[in-house]
Amino acid sequence: MVRFISLSVFVLSVLAFGTVMVHGASRPILPVPGLPQIRNILAQIEAPIISVLTERFNLASDPSLYANNGSKLRHFISQQEIISAATGRYDYGKLEYPFTLPLIVPDKTSKENAFPPGRFHQDSYSGNPSITSFYLDTLVSLFNRSTSFYFHLDNSTVDDDAVLSLDRTLLALLSHRAHIGKIVAETKYAANVTGFTSLIEAQDGAGIRALVTNTTQEAGVLSQASAAADAFAQAWVTSGASVSDAFANNLQNAAAKLFKELIDITTDIEVQYLLQRLH
Ligand SMILES: *[C@@H]1O[C@H](CO)[C@@H](O)[C@H](O)[C@H]1NC(C)=O
Ligand SMILES: *[C@@H]1O[C@H](CO)[C@@H](O)[C@H](O)[C@H]1NC(C)=O
Ligand SMILES: *[C@@H]1O[C@H](CO)[C@@H](O)[C@H](O)[C@H]1NC(C)=O
Ligand SMILES: *[C@@H]1O[C@H](CO)[C@@H](O)[C@H](O)[C@H]1NC(C)=O
Ligand SMILES: *[C@@H]1O[C@H](CO)[C@@H](O)[C@H](O)[C@H]1NC(C)=O
């Protein structure tokens, strides 16, 4: 049923844009910002992610929500994404990719539809399956507790809708953050067209990965995430939240695992984007 509805929404959105949408010829020309600007934006997105993580972290949840490969969570997200798709949230260039709906048709380069370096190019890759696996296999077990801390005045423990809403928000923030990797990749490509072109023509994923990887930058992201987790944990404790003694350490640990994984998934997204860049 859900599958059927989501498919018809997809068909409708394709029809609304007509054949033009499928060929990509009339899609807007979207130039990407420079690397320092993108990195500033990425840095600003860290605090909201840690903030939602903290809120979710302090909320008890029913483990069955994540059983059967997360089927209840996926069902919840699917219903929300049908509404989001209708508002245009996943349209071309939004850098928002659905977890449960089909992706929009990728661009195809041609003489009439050229993609000079620095112009965003839609590829067919989504990092969302990896984000979902990490969430279900690793993060959820760190959230597993039977007492909510400082959530409701009556100390009620489990509210599935509150839990799933936070899950969905956190997943969407992570997905958006990771898919900004597509514009990072475009910017890096524009800065070294010759170097990347030979690697892309050889479909050398390992070579592309080596060229886009900057371990200094990665270490900076991890230490910012750690500082943000520390600041949020201290703020909760200072404001009198009745959290456990282990709260600050546990939150730090979860944030560190999360950002390490986010960097890996973002790198995959960059590599996949570049492998398809000249098609
Ligand atoms: C879990 O669900 C996803 C999405 O439907 C699917 O791609 C994946 O193969 C499933 N994993 C398992 C272990 O069933
Ligand atoms: C969560 O904790 C409960 C009680 O300790 C345990 O039975 C359950 O297997 C745990 N679930 C996960 C997903 O770790
Ligand atoms: C909720 O839990 C806190 C901390 O354990 C406790 O001080 C408070 O009395 C509880 N409130 C209710 C309504 O049970
Ligand atoms: C451009 O890419 C090549 C690899 O194909 C690399 O050897 C070279 O150092 C890169 N140049 C810059 C400025 O990053
Ligand atoms: C790697 O990242 C650091 C920190 O953002 C930056 O200063 C340096 O120029 C980058 N190196 C390369 C080769 O882009």
PDB file of C-alpha atoms in Angstrom, residues 22-259:
ATOM      1  CA  VAL A  22      13.665  13.410 -17.610  1.00  0.00           C
ATOM      2  CA  HIS A  23      16.203  14.762 -20.106  1.00  0.00           C
ATOM      3  CA  GLY A  24      17.414  17.328 -17.640  1.00  0.00           C
ATOM      4  CA  ALA A  25      17.831  19.960 -20.364  1.00  0.00           C
ATOM      5  CA  SER A  26      15.774  22.597 -18.609  1.00  0.00           C
ATOM      6  CA  ARG A  27      17.022  21.958 -15.110  1.00  0.00           C
ATOM      7  CA  PRO A  28      18.477  25.067 -13.531  1.00  0.00           C
ATOM      8  CA  ILE A  29      22.191  25.695 -13.876  1.00  0.00           C
ATOM      9  CA  LEU A  30      23.480  25.510 -10.332  1.00  0.00           C
ATOM     10  CA  PRO A  31      27.020  26.754  -9.679  1.00  0.00           C
ATOM     11  CA  VAL A  32      28.643  25.483  -6.485  1.00  0.00           C
ATOM     12  CA  PRO A  33      30.179  27.714  -3.793  1.00  0.00           C
ATOM     13  CA  GLY A  34      33.890  27.676  -2.945  1.00  0.00           C
ATOM     14  CA  LEU A  35      35.402  25.162  -0.535  1.00  0.00           C
ATOM     15  CA  PRO A  36      35.912  27.592   2.412  1.00  0.00           C
ATOM     16  CA  GLN A  37      32.246  28.622   2.206  1.00  0.00           C
ATOM     17  CA  ILE A  38      31.021  25.007   2.053  1.00  0.00           C
ATOM     18  CA  ARG A  39      33.225  24.106   5.028  1.00  0.00           C
ATOM     19  CA  ASN A  40      31.787  26.999   7.025  1.00  0.00           C
ATOM     20  CA  ILE A  41      28.295  25.751   6.251  1.00  0.00           C
ATOM     21  CA  LEU A  42      29.239  22.191   7.220  1.00  0.00           C
ATOM     22  CA  ALA A  43      30.663  23.485  10.496  1.00  0.00           C
ATOM     23  CA  GLN A  44      27.367  25.288  11.246  1.00  0.00           C
ATOM     24  CA  ILE A  45      25.405  22.074  10.655  1.00  0.00           C
ATOM     25  CA  GLU A  46      27.299  20.194  13.381  1.00  0.00           C
ATOM     26  CA  ALA A  47      25.552  21.833  16.352  1.00  0.00           C
ATOM     27  CA  PRO A  48      22.000  21.090  15.127  1.00  0.00           C
ATOM     28  CA  ILE A  49      22.977  17.436  14.598  1.00  0.00           C
ATOM     29  CA  ILE A  50      24.460  17.155  18.097  1.00  0.00           C
ATOM     30  CA  SER A  51      21.454  18.966  19.534  1.00  0.00           C
ATOM     31  CA  VAL A  52      18.961  16.485  18.060  1.00  0.00           C
ATOM     32  CA  LEU A  53      21.260  13.626  19.004  1.00  0.00           C
ATOM     33  CA  THR A  54      21.227  14.868  22.623  1.00  0.00           C
ATOM     34  CA  GLU A  55      17.451  15.105  22.710  1.00  0.00           C
ATOM     35  CA  ARG A  56      17.058  11.641  21.207  1.00  0.00           C
ATOM     36  CA  PHE A  57      19.739  10.265  23.487  1.00  0.00           C
ATOM     37  CA  ASN A  58      17.787  11.213  26.588  1.00  0.00           C
ATOM     38  CA  LEU A  59      14.556   9.583  25.445  1.00  0.00           C
ATOM     39  CA  ALA A  60      13.660   5.987  26.240  1.00  0.00           C
ATOM     40  CA  SER A  61      12.479   3.918  23.303  1.00  0.00           C
ATOM     41  CA  ASP A  62      10.949   0.574  22.499  1.00  0.00           C
ATOM     42  CA  PRO A  63      13.580  -1.652  20.787  1.00  0.00           C
ATOM     43  CA  SER A  64      10.860  -3.205  18.621  1.00  0.00           C
ATOM     44  CA  LEU A  65      10.740   0.040  16.601  1.00  0.00           C
ATOM     45  CA  TYR A  66      14.047  -1.023  15.084  1.00  0.00           C
ATOM     46  CA  ALA A  67      13.397  -4.756  14.734  1.00  0.00           C
ATOM     47  CA  ASN A  68      12.972  -6.410  11.323  1.00  0.00           C
ATOM     48  CA  ASN A  69      15.505  -4.168   9.661  1.00  0.00           C
ATOM     49  CA  GLY A  70      13.833  -1.079  11.106  1.00  0.00           C
ATOM     50  CA  SER A  71      10.490  -1.767   9.446  1.00  0.00           C
ATOM     51  CA  LYS A  72       8.464   0.458  11.839  1.00  0.00           C
ATOM     52  CA  LEU A  73      10.931   3.319  11.459  1.00  0.00           C
ATOM     53  CA  ARG A  74      10.947   2.942   7.668  1.00  0.00           C
ATOM     54  CA  HIS A  75       7.159   2.925   7.589  1.00  0.00           C
ATOM     55  CA  PHE A  76       7.020   6.140   9.658  1.00  0.00           C
ATOM     56  CA  ILE A  77       9.607   7.826   7.429  1.00  0.00           C
ATOM     57  CA  SER A  78       7.857   6.686   4.280  1.00  0.00           C
ATOM     58  CA  GLN A  79       4.595   8.381   5.289  1.00  0.00           C
ATOM     59  CA  GLN A  80       6.395  11.629   6.095  1.00  0.00           C
ATOM     60  CA  GLU A  81       8.431  11.558   2.906  1.00  0.00           C
ATOM     61  CA  ILE A  82       5.326  11.323   0.730  1.00  0.00           C
ATOM     62  CA  ILE A  83       4.263  14.696   2.151  1.00  0.00           C
ATOM     63  CA  SER A  84       7.776  16.153   1.840  1.00  0.00           C
ATOM     64  CA  ALA A  85       8.034  15.053  -1.799  1.00  0.00           C
ATOM     65  CA  ALA A  86       4.779  16.856  -2.593  1.00  0.00           C
ATOM     66  CA  THR A  87       6.233  20.099  -1.221  1.00  0.00           C
ATOM     67  CA  GLY A  88       9.299  19.784  -3.473  1.00  0.00           C
ATOM     68  CA  ARG A  89      11.753  18.953  -0.727  1.00  0.00           C
ATOM     69  CA  TYR A  90      13.627  16.415  -2.880  1.00  0.00           C
ATOM     70  CA  ASP A  91      13.677  18.436  -6.094  1.00  0.00           C
ATOM     71  CA  TYR A  92      16.760  19.074  -8.193  1.00  0.00           C
ATOM     72  CA  GLY A  93      19.619  20.738  -6.353  1.00  0.00           C
ATOM     73  CA  LYS A  94      17.991  20.685  -2.902  1.00  0.00           C
ATOM     74  CA  LEU A  95      20.612  18.243  -1.591  1.00  0.00           C
ATOM     75  CA  GLU A  96      17.822  16.470   0.271  1.00  0.00           C
ATOM     76  CA  TYR A  97      17.485  12.806  -0.639  1.00  0.00           C
ATOM     77  CA  PRO A  98      14.576  10.608   0.503  1.00  0.00           C
ATOM     78  CA  PHE A  99      15.145   7.372   2.401  1.00  0.00           C
ATOM     79  CA  THR A 100      12.082   5.532   1.100  1.00  0.00           C
ATOM     80  CA  LEU A 101      11.107   7.119  -2.231  1.00  0.00           C
ATOM     81  CA  PRO A 102      12.757   6.768  -5.664  1.00  0.00           C
ATOM     82  CA  LEU A 103      15.455   9.344  -6.432  1.00  0.00           C
ATOM     83  CA  ILE A 104      15.079  11.894  -9.204  1.00  0.00           C
ATOM     84  CA  VAL A 105      16.542  11.050 -12.609  1.00  0.00           C
ATOM     85  CA  PRO A 106      20.286  11.801 -12.868  1.00  0.00           C
ATOM     86  CA  ASP A 107      21.720  14.337 -15.324  1.00  0.00           C
ATOM     87  CA  LYS A 108      23.302  13.258 -18.562  1.00  0.00           C
ATOM     88  CA  THR A 109      26.040  15.377 -20.068  1.00  0.00           C
ATOM     89  CA  SER A 110      25.894  16.085 -23.792  1.00  0.00           C
ATOM     90  CA  LYS A 111      26.859  18.902 -26.164  1.00  0.00           C
ATOM     91  CA  GLU A 112      23.478  20.577 -25.600  1.00  0.00           C
ATOM     92  CA  ASN A 113      23.584  19.892 -21.883  1.00  0.00           C
ATOM     93  CA  ALA A 114      27.194  20.528 -20.945  1.00  0.00           C
ATOM     94  CA  PHE A 115      28.358  20.531 -17.368  1.00  0.00           C
ATOM     95  CA  PRO A 116      31.402  22.771 -17.169  1.00  0.00           C
ATOM     96  CA  PRO A 117      33.516  22.415 -13.998  1.00  0.00           C
ATOM     97  CA  GLY A 118      31.803  24.130 -11.062  1.00  0.00           C
ATOM     98  CA  ARG A 119      28.262  23.281 -12.205  1.00  0.00           C
ATOM     99  CA  PHE A 120      26.312  20.835 -10.012  1.00  0.00           C
ATOM    100  CA  HIS A 121      25.669  17.488 -11.706  1.00  0.00           C
ATOM    101  CA  GLN A 122      22.937  15.167 -10.408  1.00  0.00           C
ATOM    102  CA  ASP A 123      24.193  11.598 -10.054  1.00  0.00           C
ATOM    103  CA  SER A 124      22.277   8.448  -9.108  1.00  0.00           C
ATOM    104  CA  TYR A 125      23.999   7.704  -5.787  1.00  0.00           C
ATOM    105  CA  SER A 126      22.438   8.089  -2.348  1.00  0.00           C
ATOM    106  CA  GLY A 127      24.283   7.547   0.929  1.00  0.00           C
ATOM    107  CA  ASN A 128      20.995   6.967   2.758  1.00  0.00           C
ATOM    108  CA  PRO A 129      21.132   3.130   2.808  1.00  0.00           C
ATOM    109  CA  SER A 130      24.540   3.386   4.575  1.00  0.00           C
ATOM    110  CA  ILE A 131      23.212   6.018   6.987  1.00  0.00           C
ATOM    111  CA  THR A 132      20.201   3.818   7.809  1.00  0.00           C
ATOM    112  CA  SER A 133      22.385   0.730   8.397  1.00  0.00           C
ATOM    113  CA  PHE A 134      24.668   2.665  10.703  1.00  0.00           C
ATOM    114  CA  TYR A 135      21.676   4.073  12.564  1.00  0.00           C
ATOM    115  CA  LEU A 136      20.022   0.682  13.057  1.00  0.00           C
ATOM    116  CA  ASP A 137      23.174  -1.368  13.658  1.00  0.00           C
ATOM    117  CA  THR A 138      25.197   1.016  15.830  1.00  0.00           C
ATOM    118  CA  LEU A 139      23.512   4.194  17.006  1.00  0.00           C
ATOM    119  CA  VAL A 140      20.217   2.728  18.204  1.00  0.00           C
ATOM    120  CA  SER A 141      22.000   0.367  20.617  1.00  0.00           C
ATOM    121  CA  LEU A 142      23.621   3.431  22.223  1.00  0.00           C
ATOM    122  CA  PHE A 143      20.134   4.957  22.709  1.00  0.00           C
ATOM    123  CA  ASN A 144      18.773   1.841  24.381  1.00  0.00           C
ATOM    124  CA  ARG A 145      17.477   2.797  27.808  1.00  0.00           C
ATOM    125  CA  SER A 146      14.248   2.338  29.717  1.00  0.00           C
ATOM    126  CA  THR A 147      14.196   5.745  31.465  1.00  0.00           C
ATOM    127  CA  SER A 148      13.796   9.081  29.743  1.00  0.00           C
ATOM    128  CA  PHE A 149      15.802  11.901  31.235  1.00  0.00           C
ATOM    129  CA  TYR A 150      14.150  15.265  31.628  1.00  0.00           C
ATOM    130  CA  PHE A 151      11.647  14.745  28.879  1.00  0.00           C
ATOM    131  CA  HIS A 152       8.131  14.973  30.310  1.00  0.00           C
ATOM    132  CA  LEU A 153       6.989  16.178  33.710  1.00  0.00           C
ATOM    133  CA  ASP A 154       5.236  12.882  34.462  1.00  0.00           C
ATOM    134  CA  ASN A 155       8.471  10.934  33.727  1.00  0.00           C
ATOM    135  CA  SER A 156       6.633   8.929  31.083  1.00  0.00           C
ATOM    136  CA  THR A 157       9.092   6.711  29.334  1.00  0.00           C
ATOM    137  CA  VAL A 158       8.068   5.652  25.871  1.00  0.00           C
ATOM    138  CA  ASP A 159       6.221   7.634  23.228  1.00  0.00           C
ATOM    139  CA  ASP A 160       6.802   6.075  19.839  1.00  0.00           C
ATOM    140  CA  ASP A 161       5.761   9.146  17.885  1.00  0.00           C
ATOM    141  CA  ALA A 162       8.203  11.388  19.785  1.00  0.00           C
ATOM    142  CA  VAL A 163      10.978   8.835  19.297  1.00  0.00           C
ATOM    143  CA  LEU A 164      10.345   8.258  15.610  1.00  0.00           C
ATOM    144  CA  SER A 165      10.041  12.004  14.922  1.00  0.00           C
ATOM    145  CA  LEU A 166      13.473  12.569  16.446  1.00  0.00           C
ATOM    146  CA  ASP A 167      14.874   9.590  14.522  1.00  0.00           C
ATOM    147  CA  ARG A 168      13.471  10.960  11.294  1.00  0.00           C
ATOM    148  CA  THR A 169      14.802  14.480  12.012  1.00  0.00           C
ATOM    149  CA  LEU A 170      18.246  13.197  12.910  1.00  0.00           C
ATOM    150  CA  LEU A 171      18.400  10.957   9.828  1.00  0.00           C
ATOM    151  CA  ALA A 172      17.354  13.847   7.571  1.00  0.00           C
ATOM    152  CA  LEU A 173      20.013  16.141   9.087  1.00  0.00           C
ATOM    153  CA  LEU A 174      22.664  13.450   8.654  1.00  0.00           C
ATOM    154  CA  SER A 175      21.576  12.811   5.092  1.00  0.00           C
ATOM    155  CA  HIS A 176      21.648  16.501   4.174  1.00  0.00           C
ATOM    156  CA  ARG A 177      25.067  16.907   5.789  1.00  0.00           C
ATOM    157  CA  ALA A 178      26.462  13.884   3.937  1.00  0.00           C
ATOM    158  CA  HIS A 179      25.014  14.833   0.538  1.00  0.00           C
ATOM    159  CA  ILE A 180      26.660  18.237   0.694  1.00  0.00           C
ATOM    160  CA  GLY A 181      29.568  15.954  -0.271  1.00  0.00           C
ATOM    161  CA  LYS A 182      28.260  16.259  -3.827  1.00  0.00           C
ATOM    162  CA  ILE A 183      29.052  19.985  -3.952  1.00  0.00           C
ATOM    163  CA  VAL A 184      32.333  19.435  -2.112  1.00  0.00           C
ATOM    164  CA  ALA A 185      33.208  16.946  -4.859  1.00  0.00           C
ATOM    165  CA  GLU A 186      32.214  19.378  -7.619  1.00  0.00           C
ATOM    166  CA  THR A 187      34.349  22.124  -6.079  1.00  0.00           C
ATOM    167  CA  LYS A 188      37.343  19.807  -5.783  1.00  0.00           C
ATOM    168  CA  TYR A 189      36.838  18.651  -9.375  1.00  0.00           C
ATOM    169  CA  ALA A 190      36.718  22.260 -10.614  1.00  0.00           C
ATOM    170  CA  ALA A 191      40.013  22.943  -8.823  1.00  0.00           C
ATOM    171  CA  ASN A 192      41.834  20.061 -10.577  1.00  0.00           C
ATOM    172  CA  VAL A 193      39.989  19.145 -13.776  1.00  0.00           C
ATOM    173  CA  THR A 194      43.003  17.501 -15.421  1.00  0.00           C
ATOM    174  CA  GLY A 195      43.867  15.389 -12.388  1.00  0.00           C
ATOM    175  CA  PHE A 196      40.314  14.178 -11.798  1.00  0.00           C
ATOM    176  CA  THR A 197      39.449  13.637 -15.469  1.00  0.00           C
ATOM    177  CA  SER A 198      42.103  10.952 -15.965  1.00  0.00           C
ATOM    178  CA  LEU A 199      40.972   9.177 -12.782  1.00  0.00           C
ATOM    179  CA  ILE A 200      37.294   9.411 -13.809  1.00  0.00           C
ATOM    180  CA  GLU A 201      38.028   8.124 -17.304  1.00  0.00           C
ATOM    181  CA  ALA A 202      39.877   5.177 -15.754  1.00  0.00           C
ATOM    182  CA  GLN A 203      36.938   4.762 -13.251  1.00  0.00           C
ATOM    183  CA  ASP A 204      39.632   4.672 -10.574  1.00  0.00           C
ATOM    184  CA  GLY A 205      37.569   4.951  -7.369  1.00  0.00           C
ATOM    185  CA  ALA A 206      40.553   4.386  -5.079  1.00  0.00           C
ATOM    186  CA  GLY A 207      42.556   7.108  -6.828  1.00  0.00           C
ATOM    187  CA  ILE A 208      39.618   9.532  -6.586  1.00  0.00           C
ATOM    188  CA  ARG A 209      39.189   8.687  -2.896  1.00  0.00           C
ATOM    189  CA  ALA A 210      42.867   9.420  -2.240  1.00  0.00           C
ATOM    190  CA  LEU A 211      42.629  12.750  -4.070  1.00  0.00           C
ATOM    191  CA  VAL A 212      39.479  13.989  -2.253  1.00  0.00           C
ATOM    192  CA  THR A 213      40.634  12.877   1.200  1.00  0.00           C
ATOM    193  CA  ASN A 214      42.073  15.540   3.506  1.00  0.00           C
ATOM    194  CA  THR A 215      42.862  14.037   6.907  1.00  0.00           C
ATOM    195  CA  THR A 216      43.636  17.453   8.425  1.00  0.00           C
ATOM    196  CA  GLN A 217      40.133  18.612   7.537  1.00  0.00           C
ATOM    197  CA  GLU A 218      38.628  15.364   8.893  1.00  0.00           C
ATOM    198  CA  ALA A 219      40.449  15.758  12.215  1.00  0.00           C
ATOM    199  CA  GLY A 220      39.069  19.306  12.442  1.00  0.00           C
ATOM    200  CA  VAL A 221      35.499  18.074  11.885  1.00  0.00           C
ATOM    201  CA  LEU A 222      35.890  15.384  14.573  1.00  0.00           C
ATOM    202  CA  SER A 223      37.275  17.798  17.132  1.00  0.00           C
ATOM    203  CA  GLN A 224      34.499  20.333  16.433  1.00  0.00           C
ATOM    204  CA  ALA A 225      31.908  17.572  16.883  1.00  0.00           C
ATOM    205  CA  SER A 226      33.546  16.536  20.137  1.00  0.00           C
ATOM    206  CA  ALA A 227      33.579  20.123  21.399  1.00  0.00           C
ATOM    207  CA  ALA A 228      29.911  20.545  20.447  1.00  0.00           C
ATOM    208  CA  ALA A 229      28.936  17.297  22.238  1.00  0.00           C
ATOM    209  CA  ASP A 230      30.821  18.443  25.307  1.00  0.00           C
ATOM    210  CA  ALA A 231      29.142  21.862  25.252  1.00  0.00           C
ATOM    211  CA  PHE A 232      25.649  20.343  24.900  1.00  0.00           C
ATOM    212  CA  ALA A 233      26.297  17.781  27.643  1.00  0.00           C
ATOM    213  CA  GLN A 234      27.606  20.449  30.030  1.00  0.00           C
ATOM    214  CA  ALA A 235      24.655  22.713  29.231  1.00  0.00           C
ATOM    215  CA  TRP A 236      22.166  19.954  30.103  1.00  0.00           C
ATOM    216  CA  VAL A 237      23.961  19.132  33.337  1.00  0.00           C
ATOM    217  CA  THR A 238      24.373  22.787  34.329  1.00  0.00           C
ATOM    218  CA  SER A 239      20.709  23.500  33.716  1.00  0.00           C
ATOM    219  CA  GLY A 240      19.778  20.770  36.186  1.00  0.00           C
ATOM    220  CA  ALA A 241      18.695  17.936  33.897  1.00  0.00           C
ATOM    221  CA  SER A 242      18.381  14.728  35.905  1.00  0.00           C
ATOM    222  CA  VAL A 243      20.699  12.819  33.595  1.00  0.00           C
ATOM    223  CA  SER A 244      22.850   9.869  34.657  1.00  0.00           C
ATOM    224  CA  ASP A 245      26.487  10.374  35.671  1.00  0.00           C
ATOM    225  CA  ALA A 246      27.620   8.625  32.514  1.00  0.00           C
ATOM    226  CA  PHE A 247      25.579  10.954  30.294  1.00  0.00           C
ATOM    227  CA  ALA A 248      28.368  13.306  29.176  1.00  0.00           C
ATOM    228  CA  ASN A 249      30.758  10.453  28.334  1.00  0.00           C
ATOM    229  CA  ASN A 250      28.090   8.440  26.574  1.00  0.00           C
ATOM    230  CA  LEU A 251      27.014  11.396  24.479  1.00  0.00           C
ATOM    231  CA  GLN A 252      30.633  12.133  23.519  1.00  0.00           C
ATOM    232  CA  ASN A 253      31.098   8.512  22.528  1.00  0.00           C
ATOM    233  CA  ALA A 254      27.943   8.491  20.394  1.00  0.00           C
ATOM    234  CA  ALA A 255      28.874  11.809  18.727  1.00  0.00           C
ATOM    235  CA  ALA A 256      32.391  10.571  17.953  1.00  0.00           C
ATOM    236  CA  LYS A 257      31.106   7.347  16.342  1.00  0.00           C
ATOM    237  CA  LEU A 258      28.475   9.297  14.447  1.00  0.00           C
ATOM    238  CA  PHE A 259      30.836  11.875  12.946  1.00  0.00           C
TER     239      PHE A 259
END
